[in-house]
Amino acid sequence: MQAVSADVSFKSNKFPKYKLGPDYQILDEATMENKGPPLKDIVAQETEHLSDQHKRLSVRDLASKFDNNLSAAAKLSDEAKLREVASLEGHVLLKKLRDALEHLRGRLAGLNKEDVEKAISMVEALAVKLTQNEGELIQEKFEVKKLANFLKQASEDAKKLVNQERSFACAEIESAKAVVRRIGEALDEQEKISLTSGIQEMEEMVEEIQQARRIRLLHHPCKVMDMEHELRALRLQIQEKSAFSVKLQQELMLKKLAEENKLSLYALEGSGGLGSILRLQPRSEDTMELSKCSIQWYRLSSQCSRRELISGANKSVYAPEPFDVGRILQVDIISHGQKSTVTTACPVQPAVGLESYVETLSRKGNSEFSVVISQMNGRNYSSHSAHLLRVGKMRMKLSKGWITKARDAYSSTSMQLCGFRGGGNVAAKSLFWQSRKGQSFVLVFESERERNAAIVLARRYALDCNVVLAGPDDQASLYLL
């Protein structure tokens, strides 16, 4: 008996079990193993479920489902190929088995030959059964291929949907960014408008007041009184908002100036209050000496929107005067063509007790102060004897005993009065007084309080005479702010 060829490979390690039916029909024995539903049914079930539920899934989940089913279809196709190979191997095996049986039939006789013929009939029936299975396999392979193509197309469509939704989302994000940017620009514009709205609101308030006066002449007094109360409340609200706006502007400007001070080569020493002295000091030893630099002091307006030059204040030392109270002082230092700016950390603070002291002096009518003449007409004064400065309600007078040095009324258009701006250790006790054109004095008081009180009293009395006492080259209108 010929042996089976060694190049035949079997799907399993044992020969399949069959049983013979009527007319020698070969039937497969029912297997006891429960391998679960076939992969084809699973793919069909998942596809049907996906078709039912795709409206409730997101585009990304839909694409994922199609990808999973596509991979399952590919797996099913691979399994069909394996079954096709196994079928081919079965045909080869049956052919060799039939050849072997034919060879035996020629050599045997009697009952053995009948058994061999029965075996040949079974082999032929197996070949027919295998051919039928091959047909079913081809049909199943065609359906699997069709399903795979469908899932592949669906997966590509889902990916297109994902890309389209992603582009839509990016467009919406860009649109949202543009909206946020426009809102930011609108807020900046509104902030700029709010800074200038105070004057406009004041003008509108004046118009409302005039309209209220006209209504008062035409309507019932009670209505006019109600409107006056409303206008008064609106005026108070506008004043509060204006004060708050000014306060915010000052805080922002102070922060900005503080940052600039950190970058400056020089720093200011001194408390910055009325009666104190501010001194410029270099921050490092490598900084140029102040004596070789050009110096100029300035005072900033109450809203820090402009600065006023302080004429004659060009030394490294400056003593604030009463007009500087509530103002911020600034000094420019120029060396080798480079400018460095230093600003006080806060507005000049008033002197403690000065207001009550001035009120006490104003009730006397005429106030007298003991002074020493430091300079006269721009030159140092040799005598350091005590003189008497009298500040009256109509005029000022400087005398020594019965000798009068200077006496002029506030109505004189050439009179000037301010704190001394020439530096020195006694700058806080000194003032500059020009009684008339061509005659000026630098007077040193016994204390800073007396010097500041004399300046405040003289300016108050002069204002009663409709005259503003200011320093050299000062803008007299600013003293009324």
GROMACS .gro file of C-alpha atoms in nm:
model
  481
    1MET     CA    1   0.000   0.000   0.000
    2GLN     CA    2   0.136   0.343  -0.101
    3ALA     CA    3   0.195   0.595   0.177
    4VAL     CA    4   0.035   0.939   0.166
    5SER     CA    5   0.262   1.208   0.021
    6ALA     CA    6   0.454   1.407   0.285
    7ASP     CA    7   0.391   1.745   0.114
    8VAL     CA    8   0.021   1.739   0.213
    9SER     CA    9  -0.066   1.972   0.507
   10PHE     CA   10  -0.374   1.917   0.719
   11LYS     CA   11  -0.589   2.181   0.887
   12SER     CA   12  -0.607   1.972   1.205
   13ASN     CA   13  -0.406   1.689   1.360
   14LYS     CA   14  -0.683   1.430   1.308
   15PHE     CA   15  -0.899   1.312   1.017
   16PRO     CA   16  -1.249   1.465   1.012
   17LYS     CA   17  -1.537   1.251   1.130
   18TYR     CA   18  -1.818   1.166   0.882
   19LYS     CA   19  -2.114   0.932   0.881
   20LEU     CA   20  -2.278   0.762   0.581
   21GLY     CA   21  -2.640   0.857   0.507
   22PRO     CA   22  -2.894   0.716   0.262
   23ASP     CA   23  -2.757   0.644  -0.088
   24TYR     CA   24  -2.407   0.668   0.053
   25GLN     CA   25  -2.452   1.044   0.122
   26ILE     CA   26  -2.179   1.173   0.348
   27LEU     CA   27  -2.298   1.384   0.643
   28ASP     CA   28  -2.082   1.586   0.884
   29GLU     CA   29  -2.095   1.474   1.245
   30ALA     CA   30  -2.233   1.738   1.480
   31THR     CA   31  -1.943   1.889   1.664
   32MET     CA   32  -1.963   1.922   2.038
   33GLU     CA   33  -1.750   2.235   2.048
   34ASN     CA   34  -1.937   2.566   2.091
   35LYS     CA   35  -1.735   2.822   1.903
   36GLY     CA   36  -2.004   3.094   1.918
   37PRO     CA   37  -2.160   3.279   1.622
   38PRO     CA   38  -1.948   3.305   1.307
   39LEU     CA   39  -1.752   3.619   1.237
   40LYS     CA   40  -1.969   3.703   0.936
   41ASP     CA   41  -2.283   3.720   1.154
   42ILE     CA   42  -2.100   3.942   1.404
   43VAL     CA   43  -1.996   4.185   1.128
   44ALA     CA   44  -2.350   4.194   0.986
   45GLN     CA   45  -2.498   4.253   1.331
   46GLU     CA   46  -2.253   4.535   1.408
   47THR     CA   47  -2.320   4.695   1.068
   48GLU     CA   48  -2.697   4.686   1.123
   49HIS     CA   49  -2.658   4.825   1.474
   50LEU     CA   50  -2.431   5.102   1.342
   51SER     CA   51  -2.683   5.195   1.071
   52ASP     CA   52  -2.957   5.225   1.335
   53GLN     CA   53  -2.756   5.435   1.577
   54HIS     CA   54  -2.533   5.655   1.357
   55LYS     CA   55  -2.762   5.960   1.399
   56ARG     CA   56  -2.694   5.963   1.774
   57LEU     CA   57  -2.320   5.920   1.739
   58SER     CA   58  -2.070   6.192   1.682
   59VAL     CA   59  -1.885   6.203   1.352
   60ARG     CA   60  -1.565   6.088   1.520
   61ASP     CA   61  -1.741   5.787   1.685
   62LEU     CA   62  -1.903   5.701   1.351
   63ALA     CA   63  -1.566   5.697   1.177
   64SER     CA   64  -1.426   5.477   1.455
   65LYS     CA   65  -1.711   5.230   1.418
   66PHE     CA   66  -1.658   5.203   1.043
   67ASP     CA   67  -1.285   5.149   1.094
   68ASN     CA   68  -1.352   4.867   1.343
   69ASN     CA   69  -1.597   4.696   1.110
   70LEU     CA   70  -1.356   4.737   0.818
   71SER     CA   71  -1.086   4.560   1.019
   72ALA     CA   72  -1.335   4.284   1.107
   73ALA     CA   73  -1.422   4.243   0.738
   74ALA     CA   74  -1.052   4.217   0.654
   75LYS     CA   75  -1.016   3.950   0.922
   76LEU     CA   76  -1.311   3.761   0.775
   77SER     CA   77  -1.153   3.780   0.429
   78ASP     CA   78  -0.831   3.635   0.567
   79GLU     CA   79  -1.027   3.353   0.727
   80ALA     CA   80  -1.196   3.279   0.391
   81LYS     CA   81  -0.856   3.258   0.224
   82LEU     CA   82  -0.743   3.008   0.487
   83ARG     CA   83  -1.054   2.800   0.426
   84GLU     CA   84  -0.988   2.813   0.049
   85VAL     CA   85  -0.634   2.680   0.107
   86ALA     CA   86  -0.774   2.408   0.331
   87SER     CA   87  -1.027   2.312   0.060
   88LEU     CA   88  -0.749   2.283  -0.196
   89GLU     CA   89  -0.554   2.063   0.041
   90GLY     CA   90  -0.868   1.849   0.085
   91HIS     CA   91  -0.897   1.796  -0.294
   92VAL     CA   92  -0.533   1.689  -0.313
   93LEU     CA   93  -0.579   1.451  -0.022
   94LEU     CA   94  -0.898   1.297  -0.167
   95LYS     CA   95  -0.732   1.247  -0.508
   96LYS     CA   96  -0.437   1.066  -0.353
   97LEU     CA   97  -0.670   0.859  -0.135
   98ARG     CA   98  -0.880   0.757  -0.439
   99ASP     CA   99  -0.565   0.664  -0.637
  100ALA     CA  100  -0.452   0.451  -0.344
  101LEU     CA  101  -0.793   0.277  -0.323
  102GLU     CA  102  -0.797   0.216  -0.701
  103HIS     CA  103  -0.457   0.057  -0.669
  104LEU     CA  104  -0.583  -0.168  -0.388
  105ARG     CA  105  -0.897  -0.266  -0.579
  106GLY     CA  106  -0.687  -0.405  -0.861
  107ARG     CA  107  -0.487  -0.621  -0.618
  108LEU     CA  108  -0.773  -0.747  -0.396
  109ALA     CA  109  -1.066  -0.985  -0.459
  110GLY     CA  110  -1.382  -1.097  -0.283
  111LEU     CA  111  -1.514  -0.911   0.019
  112ASN     CA  112  -1.208  -0.694   0.049
  113LYS     CA  113  -1.257  -0.571  -0.301
  114GLU     CA  114  -1.620  -0.477  -0.222
  115ASP     CA  115  -1.505  -0.282   0.085
  116VAL     CA  116  -1.253  -0.098  -0.129
  117GLU     CA  117  -1.522  -0.011  -0.383
  118LYS     CA  118  -1.749   0.114  -0.103
  119ALA     CA  119  -1.458   0.327   0.023
  120ILE     CA  120  -1.403   0.464  -0.330
  121SER     CA  121  -1.774   0.559  -0.344
  122MET     CA  122  -1.739   0.742  -0.009
  123VAL     CA  123  -1.431   0.926  -0.136
  124GLU     CA  124  -1.619   1.036  -0.449
  125ALA     CA  125  -1.912   1.152  -0.230
  126LEU     CA  126  -1.663   1.348  -0.018
  127ALA     CA  127  -1.525   1.510  -0.334
  128VAL     CA  128  -1.878   1.615  -0.435
  129LYS     CA  129  -1.941   1.753  -0.086
  130LEU     CA  130  -1.611   1.942  -0.095
  131THR     CA  131  -1.700   2.090  -0.433
  132GLN     CA  132  -2.034   2.213  -0.292
  133ASN     CA  133  -1.850   2.370   0.003
  134GLU     CA  134  -1.615   2.542  -0.239
  135GLY     CA  135  -1.913   2.698  -0.419
  136GLU     CA  136  -2.053   2.822  -0.091
  137LEU     CA  137  -1.707   2.953   0.001
  138ILE     CA  138  -1.678   3.146  -0.326
  139GLN     CA  139  -2.024   3.301  -0.269
  140GLU     CA  140  -1.931   3.388   0.090
  141LYS     CA  141  -1.599   3.537  -0.029
  142PHE     CA  142  -1.786   3.755  -0.281
  143GLU     CA  143  -2.024   3.880  -0.012
  144VAL     CA  144  -1.736   3.951   0.228
  145LYS     CA  145  -1.550   4.144  -0.042
  146LYS     CA  146  -1.864   4.344  -0.119
  147LEU     CA  147  -1.914   4.417   0.252
  148ALA     CA  148  -1.549   4.521   0.287
  149ASN     CA  149  -1.579   4.762  -0.006
  150PHE     CA  150  -1.895   4.909   0.145
  151LEU     CA  151  -1.730   4.957   0.484
  152LYS     CA  152  -1.418   5.105   0.323
  153GLN     CA  153  -1.628   5.360   0.135
  154ALA     CA  154  -1.824   5.436   0.451
  155SER     CA  155  -1.500   5.484   0.647
  156GLU     CA  156  -1.369   5.727   0.384
  157ASP     CA  157  -1.700   5.918   0.395
  158ALA     CA  158  -1.679   5.933   0.774
  159LYS     CA  159  -1.323   6.067   0.757
  160LYS     CA  160  -1.436   6.333   0.513
  161LEU     CA  161  -1.711   6.429   0.756
  162VAL     CA  162  -1.457   6.447   1.040
  163ASN     CA  163  -1.229   6.676   0.836
  164GLN     CA  164  -1.526   6.890   0.735
  165GLU     CA  165  -1.645   6.923   1.096
  166ARG     CA  166  -1.288   7.003   1.207
  167SER     CA  167  -1.265   7.282   0.948
  168PHE     CA  168  -1.603   7.416   1.062
  169ALA     CA  169  -1.484   7.409   1.425
  170CYS     CA  170  -1.159   7.592   1.336
  171ALA     CA  171  -1.360   7.856   1.151
  172GLU     CA  172  -1.588   7.903   1.452
  173ILE     CA  173  -1.285   7.932   1.684
  174GLU     CA  174  -1.129   8.198   1.459
  175SER     CA  175  -1.462   8.380   1.451
  176ALA     CA  176  -1.480   8.368   1.832
  177LYS     CA  177  -1.125   8.505   1.857
  178ALA     CA  178  -1.216   8.788   1.623
  179VAL     CA  179  -1.522   8.867   1.836
  180VAL     CA  180  -1.309   8.870   2.154
  181ARG     CA  181  -1.053   9.095   1.982
  182ARG     CA  182  -1.326   9.336   1.872
  183ILE     CA  183  -1.470   9.340   2.224
  184GLY     CA  184  -1.124   9.421   2.365
  185GLU     CA  185  -1.081   9.706   2.117
  186ALA     CA  186  -1.426   9.836   2.205
  187LEU     CA  187  -1.341   9.828   2.577
  188ASP     CA  188  -1.017  10.018   2.513
  189GLU     CA  189  -1.205  10.275   2.310
  190GLN     CA  190  -1.467  10.306   2.582
  191GLU     CA  191  -1.195  10.358   2.842
  192LYS     CA  192  -1.043  10.637   2.633
  193ILE     CA  193  -1.383  10.799   2.590
  194SER     CA  194  -1.452  10.781   2.966
  195LEU     CA  195  -1.140  10.987   3.035
  196THR     CA  196  -1.279  11.279   2.836
  197SER     CA  197  -1.643  11.234   2.927
  198GLY     CA  198  -1.618  11.448   3.244
  199ILE     CA  199  -1.616  11.778   3.057
  200GLN     CA  200  -1.896  11.668   2.829
  201GLU     CA  201  -2.109  11.561   3.126
  202MET     CA  202  -2.046  11.898   3.291
  203GLU     CA  203  -2.163  12.081   2.980
  204GLU     CA  204  -2.474  11.865   2.968
  205MET     CA  205  -2.531  11.943   3.335
  206VAL     CA  206  -2.514  12.319   3.264
  207GLU     CA  207  -2.772  12.276   2.988
  208GLU     CA  208  -2.998  12.082   3.223
  209ILE     CA  209  -2.966  12.354   3.486
  210GLN     CA  210  -3.063  12.620   3.233
  211GLN     CA  211  -3.356  12.410   3.122
  212ALA     CA  212  -3.459  12.371   3.487
  213ARG     CA  213  -3.455  12.747   3.530
  214ARG     CA  214  -3.686  12.788   3.232
  215ILE     CA  215  -3.916  12.520   3.371
  216ARG     CA  216  -3.920  12.702   3.702
  217LEU     CA  217  -4.071  13.005   3.533
  218LEU     CA  218  -4.333  12.805   3.346
  219HIS     CA  219  -4.440  12.529   3.583
  220HIS     CA  220  -4.546  12.463   3.938
  221PRO     CA  221  -4.280  12.536   4.205
  222CYS     CA  222  -4.305  12.181   4.343
  223LYS     CA  223  -4.199  12.033   4.010
  224VAL     CA  224  -3.913  12.275   3.989
  225MET     CA  225  -3.803  12.181   4.341
  226ASP     CA  226  -3.813  11.810   4.253
  227MET     CA  227  -3.603  11.875   3.946
  228GLU     CA  228  -3.356  12.079   4.151
  229HIS     CA  229  -3.318  11.787   4.390
  230GLU     CA  230  -3.260  11.550   4.096
  231LEU     CA  231  -3.007  11.788   3.944
  232ARG     CA  232  -2.829  11.821   4.275
  233ALA     CA  233  -2.811  11.442   4.309
  234LEU     CA  234  -2.685  11.410   3.950
  235ARG     CA  235  -2.426  11.681   4.014
  236LEU     CA  236  -2.301  11.496   4.322
  237GLN     CA  237  -2.278  11.172   4.123
  238ILE     CA  238  -2.081  11.343   3.848
  239GLN     CA  239  -1.846  11.496   4.102
  240GLU     CA  240  -1.790  11.158   4.265
  241LYS     CA  241  -1.724  10.990   3.928
  242SER     CA  242  -1.491  11.270   3.822
  243ALA     CA  243  -1.299  11.248   4.150
  244PHE     CA  244  -1.275  10.871   4.116
  245SER     CA  245  -1.156  10.903   3.755
  246VAL     CA  246  -0.891  11.157   3.855
  247LYS     CA  247  -0.779  10.930   4.139
  248LEU     CA  248  -0.741  10.634   3.902
  249GLN     CA  249  -0.545  10.844   3.654
  250GLN     CA  250  -0.311  10.961   3.930
  251GLU     CA  251  -0.255  10.605   4.051
  252LEU     CA  252  -0.175  10.486   3.700
  253MET     CA  253   0.062  10.777   3.644
  254LEU     CA  254   0.235  10.718   3.979
  255LYS     CA  255   0.291  10.351   3.891
  256LYS     CA  256   0.433  10.449   3.555
  257LEU     CA  257   0.660  10.711   3.710
  258ALA     CA  258   0.775  10.464   3.977
  259GLU     CA  259   0.881  10.221   3.703
  260GLU     CA  260   1.074  10.501   3.533
  261ASN     CA  261   1.245  10.589   3.862
  262LYS     CA  262   1.383  10.235   3.890
  263LEU     CA  263   1.563  10.282   3.559
  264SER     CA  264   1.703  10.625   3.646
  265LEU     CA  265   2.068  10.680   3.743
  266TYR     CA  266   1.967  10.916   4.025
  267ALA     CA  267   1.729  10.906   4.321
  268LEU     CA  268   1.549  11.161   4.539
  269GLU     CA  269   1.604  11.178   4.914
  270GLY     CA  270   1.367  11.352   5.148
  271SER     CA  271   1.015  11.309   5.281
  272GLY     CA  272   0.864  11.519   5.003
  273GLY     CA  273   0.636  11.710   5.242
  274LEU     CA  274   0.596  12.084   5.280
  275GLY     CA  275   0.882  12.211   5.498
  276SER     CA  276   1.125  11.939   5.386
  277ILE     CA  277   1.411  11.944   5.135
  278LEU     CA  278   1.443  11.715   4.831
  279ARG     CA  279   1.799  11.619   4.734
  280LEU     CA  280   1.924  11.443   4.423
  281GLN     CA  281   2.169  11.160   4.484
  282PRO     CA  282   2.346  10.931   4.232
  283ARG     CA  283   2.262  10.563   4.261
  284SER     CA  284   2.619  10.444   4.196
  285GLU     CA  285   2.973  10.576   4.215
  286ASP     CA  286   3.010  10.551   3.836
  287THR     CA  287   2.733  10.808   3.784
  288MET     CA  288   2.848  11.156   3.681
  289GLU     CA  289   2.862  11.417   3.957
  290LEU     CA  290   2.559  11.641   3.979
  291SER     CA  291   2.776  11.953   3.969
  292LYS     CA  292   2.868  11.866   3.609
  293CYS     CA  293   2.508  11.803   3.501
  294SER     CA  294   2.228  12.029   3.385
  295ILE     CA  295   1.932  12.015   3.627
  296GLN     CA  296   1.575  12.143   3.594
  297TRP     CA  297   1.278  12.091   3.830
  298TYR     CA  298   0.916  12.070   3.720
  299ARG     CA  299   0.578  12.039   3.887
  300LEU     CA  300   0.309  11.819   3.731
  301SER     CA  301  -0.053  11.925   3.707
  302SER     CA  302  -0.310  11.766   3.935
  303GLN     CA  303  -0.401  11.512   3.663
  304CYS     CA  304  -0.036  11.458   3.558
  305SER     CA  305  -0.137  11.559   3.205
  306ARG     CA  306   0.122  11.837   3.171
  307ARG     CA  307   0.421  11.968   3.362
  308GLU     CA  308   0.516  12.327   3.446
  309LEU     CA  309   0.876  12.445   3.453
  310ILE     CA  310   0.984  12.590   3.789
  311SER     CA  311   1.194  12.886   3.685
  312GLY     CA  312   1.525  12.913   3.873
  313ALA     CA  313   1.497  12.564   4.023
  314ASN     CA  314   1.814  12.426   3.863
  315LYS     CA  315   2.005  12.294   4.164
  316SER     CA  316   2.030  11.946   4.310
  317VAL     CA  317   1.828  12.070   4.611
  318TYR     CA  318   1.469  12.194   4.607
  319ALA     CA  319   1.238  12.291   4.893
  320PRO     CA  320   0.864  12.253   4.813
  321GLU     CA  321   0.648  12.561   4.872
  322PRO     CA  322   0.274  12.580   4.956
  323PHE     CA  323   0.173  12.587   4.589
  324ASP     CA  324   0.343  12.246   4.542
  325VAL     CA  325   0.109  12.077   4.792
  326GLY     CA  326  -0.087  11.803   4.616
  327ARG     CA  327   0.141  11.820   4.311
  328ILE     CA  328   0.402  11.571   4.192
  329LEU     CA  329   0.753  11.707   4.143
  330GLN     CA  330   0.984  11.594   3.866
  331VAL     CA  331   1.347  11.672   3.786
  332ASP     CA  332   1.546  11.624   3.463
  333ILE     CA  333   1.921  11.556   3.479
  334ILE     CA  334   2.112  11.595   3.152
  335SER     CA  335   2.471  11.471   3.120
  336HIS     CA  336   2.661  11.414   2.795
  337GLY     CA  337   2.340  11.465   2.600
  338GLN     CA  338   2.154  11.189   2.790
  339LYS     CA  339   1.848  11.282   2.996
  340SER     CA  340   1.747  11.103   3.315
  341THR     CA  341   1.417  11.184   3.486
  342VAL     CA  342   1.330  11.131   3.854
  343THR     CA  343   0.983  11.181   4.002
  344THR     CA  344   0.859  11.200   4.360
  345ALA     CA  345   0.687  10.884   4.475
  346CYS     CA  346   0.373  11.073   4.582
  347PRO     CA  347   0.229  11.427   4.576
  348VAL     CA  348   0.375  11.684   4.817
  349GLN     CA  349   0.200  11.649   5.154
  350PRO     CA  350   0.081  11.954   5.354
  351ALA     CA  351   0.260  12.054   5.674
  352VAL     CA  352   0.092  11.943   5.994
  353GLY     CA  353  -0.073  12.233   6.180
  354LEU     CA  354   0.002  12.494   5.911
  355GLU     CA  355  -0.363  12.561   5.826
  356SER     CA  356  -0.465  12.634   6.186
  357TYR     CA  357  -0.155  12.850   6.231
  358VAL     CA  358  -0.244  13.057   5.922
  359GLU     CA  359  -0.604  13.098   6.044
  360THR     CA  360  -0.476  13.229   6.378
  361LEU     CA  361  -0.249  13.482   6.204
  362SER     CA  362  -0.521  13.597   5.962
  363ARG     CA  363  -0.745  13.699   6.253
  364LYS     CA  364  -0.480  13.948   6.371
  365GLY     CA  365  -0.494  14.151   6.051
  366ASN     CA  366  -0.119  14.218   6.022
  367SER     CA  367   0.140  13.946   6.080
  368GLU     CA  368   0.507  14.015   6.155
  369PHE     CA  369   0.796  13.774   6.099
  370SER     CA  370   1.162  13.801   6.197
  371VAL     CA  371   1.380  13.746   5.888
  372VAL     CA  372   1.739  13.777   5.771
  373ILE     CA  373   1.823  13.911   5.424
  374SER     CA  374   2.029  13.648   5.241
  375GLN     CA  375   2.036  13.812   4.897
  376MET     CA  376   1.934  14.149   4.761
  377ASN     CA  377   1.888  14.206   4.388
  378GLY     CA  378   2.056  13.871   4.315
  379ARG     CA  379   2.369  13.940   4.521
  380ASN     CA  380   2.465  13.805   4.863
  381TYR     CA  381   2.379  14.047   5.142
  382SER     CA  382   2.674  14.115   5.375
  383SER     CA  383   2.475  14.200   5.688
  384HIS     CA  384   2.303  13.917   5.869
  385SER     CA  385   2.110  14.137   6.111
  386ALA     CA  386   1.745  14.066   6.185
  387HIS     CA  387   1.474  14.247   5.990
  388LEU     CA  388   1.098  14.261   6.027
  389LEU     CA  389   0.866  14.146   5.748
  390ARG     CA  390   0.509  14.265   5.789
  391VAL     CA  391   0.238  14.092   5.585
  392GLY     CA  392  -0.075  14.303   5.582
  393LYS     CA  393  -0.407  14.279   5.409
  394MET     CA  394  -0.318  14.550   5.156
  395ARG     CA  395   0.062  14.552   5.135
  396MET     CA  396   0.390  14.394   5.244
  397LYS     CA  397   0.669  14.584   5.424
  398LEU     CA  398   1.033  14.499   5.505
  399SER     CA  399   1.206  14.716   5.763
  400LYS     CA  400   1.481  14.732   6.023
  401GLY     CA  401   1.384  14.949   6.313
  402TRP     CA  402   1.249  15.272   6.169
  403ILE     CA  403   1.430  15.219   5.835
  404THR     CA  404   1.207  15.080   5.561
  405LYS     CA  405   1.380  14.857   5.307
  406ALA     CA  406   1.078  14.793   5.087
  407ARG     CA  407   0.703  14.855   5.097
  408ASP     CA  408   0.457  14.786   4.819
  409ALA     CA  409   0.089  14.706   4.778
  410TYR     CA  410  -0.036  14.381   4.632
  411SER     CA  411  -0.187  14.576   4.344
  412SER     CA  412   0.163  14.627   4.204
  413THR     CA  413   0.179  14.437   3.875
  414SER     CA  414   0.550  14.357   3.917
  415MET     CA  415   0.529  14.196   4.264
  416GLN     CA  416   0.640  13.830   4.281
  417LEU     CA  417   0.646  13.587   4.574
  418CYS     CA  418   0.748  13.222   4.597
  419GLY     CA  419   0.974  12.981   4.782
  420PHE     CA  420   1.347  13.018   4.727
  421ARG     CA  421   1.462  12.799   4.438
  422GLY     CA  422   1.838  12.847   4.454
  423GLY     CA  423   1.916  12.543   4.669
  424GLY     CA  424   2.115  12.541   4.992
  425ASN     CA  425   2.054  12.392   5.334
  426VAL     CA  426   1.814  12.673   5.438
  427ALA     CA  427   1.602  12.658   5.123
  428ALA     CA  428   1.303  12.531   5.324
  429LYS     CA  429   1.319  12.847   5.542
  430SER     CA  430   1.374  13.094   5.255
  431LEU     CA  431   1.145  13.280   5.016
  432PHE     CA  432   1.195  13.502   4.716
  433TRP     CA  433   1.013  13.839   4.715
  434GLN     CA  434   1.022  14.095   4.438
  435SER     CA  435   0.853  14.408   4.568
  436ARG     CA  436   0.887  14.599   4.243
  437LYS     CA  437   1.085  14.567   3.922
  438GLY     CA  438   1.456  14.601   3.999
  439GLN     CA  439   1.418  14.529   4.372
  440SER     CA  440   1.417  14.171   4.503
  441PHE     CA  441   1.508  13.990   4.826
  442VAL     CA  442   1.582  13.639   4.948
  443LEU     CA  443   1.457  13.627   5.309
  444VAL     CA  444   1.544  13.355   5.560
  445PHE     CA  445   1.285  13.289   5.834
  446GLU     CA  446   1.338  13.138   6.176
  447SER     CA  447   1.142  12.821   6.087
  448GLU     CA  448   0.988  12.645   5.793
  449ARG     CA  449   0.639  12.697   5.934
  450GLU     CA  450   0.677  13.078   5.946
  451ARG     CA  451   0.810  13.086   5.589
  452ASN     CA  452   0.518  12.880   5.456
  453ALA     CA  453   0.265  13.077   5.663
  454ALA     CA  454   0.398  13.409   5.524
  455ILE     CA  455   0.361  13.281   5.165
  456VAL     CA  456   0.006  13.152   5.225
  457LEU     CA  457  -0.106  13.474   5.398
  458ALA     CA  458   0.041  13.705   5.134
  459ARG     CA  459  -0.120  13.510   4.851
  460ARG     CA  460  -0.456  13.503   5.031
  461TYR     CA  461  -0.453  13.881   5.089
  462ALA     CA  462  -0.339  13.945   4.732
  463LEU     CA  463  -0.620  13.725   4.596
  464ASP     CA  464  -0.867  13.938   4.794
  465CYS     CA  465  -0.728  14.232   4.594
  466ASN     CA  466  -0.778  14.034   4.267
  467VAL     CA  467  -0.404  13.977   4.233
  468VAL     CA  468  -0.227  13.642   4.203
  469LEU     CA  469   0.121  13.629   4.359
  470ALA     CA  470   0.338  13.384   4.166
  471GLY     CA  471   0.706  13.315   4.115
  472PRO     CA  472   0.929  13.427   3.826
  473ASP     CA  473   0.798  13.309   3.487
  474ASP     CA  474   0.520  13.111   3.656
  475GLN     CA  475   0.179  13.078   3.494
  476ALA     CA  476  -0.032  13.282   3.734
  477SER     CA  477  -0.354  13.113   3.617
  478LEU     CA  478  -0.229  12.779   3.749
  479TYR     CA  479  -0.230  12.912   4.104
  480LEU     CA  480  -0.608  12.929   4.087
  481LEU     CA  481  -0.649  12.557   4.004
   0.00000   0.00000   0.00000
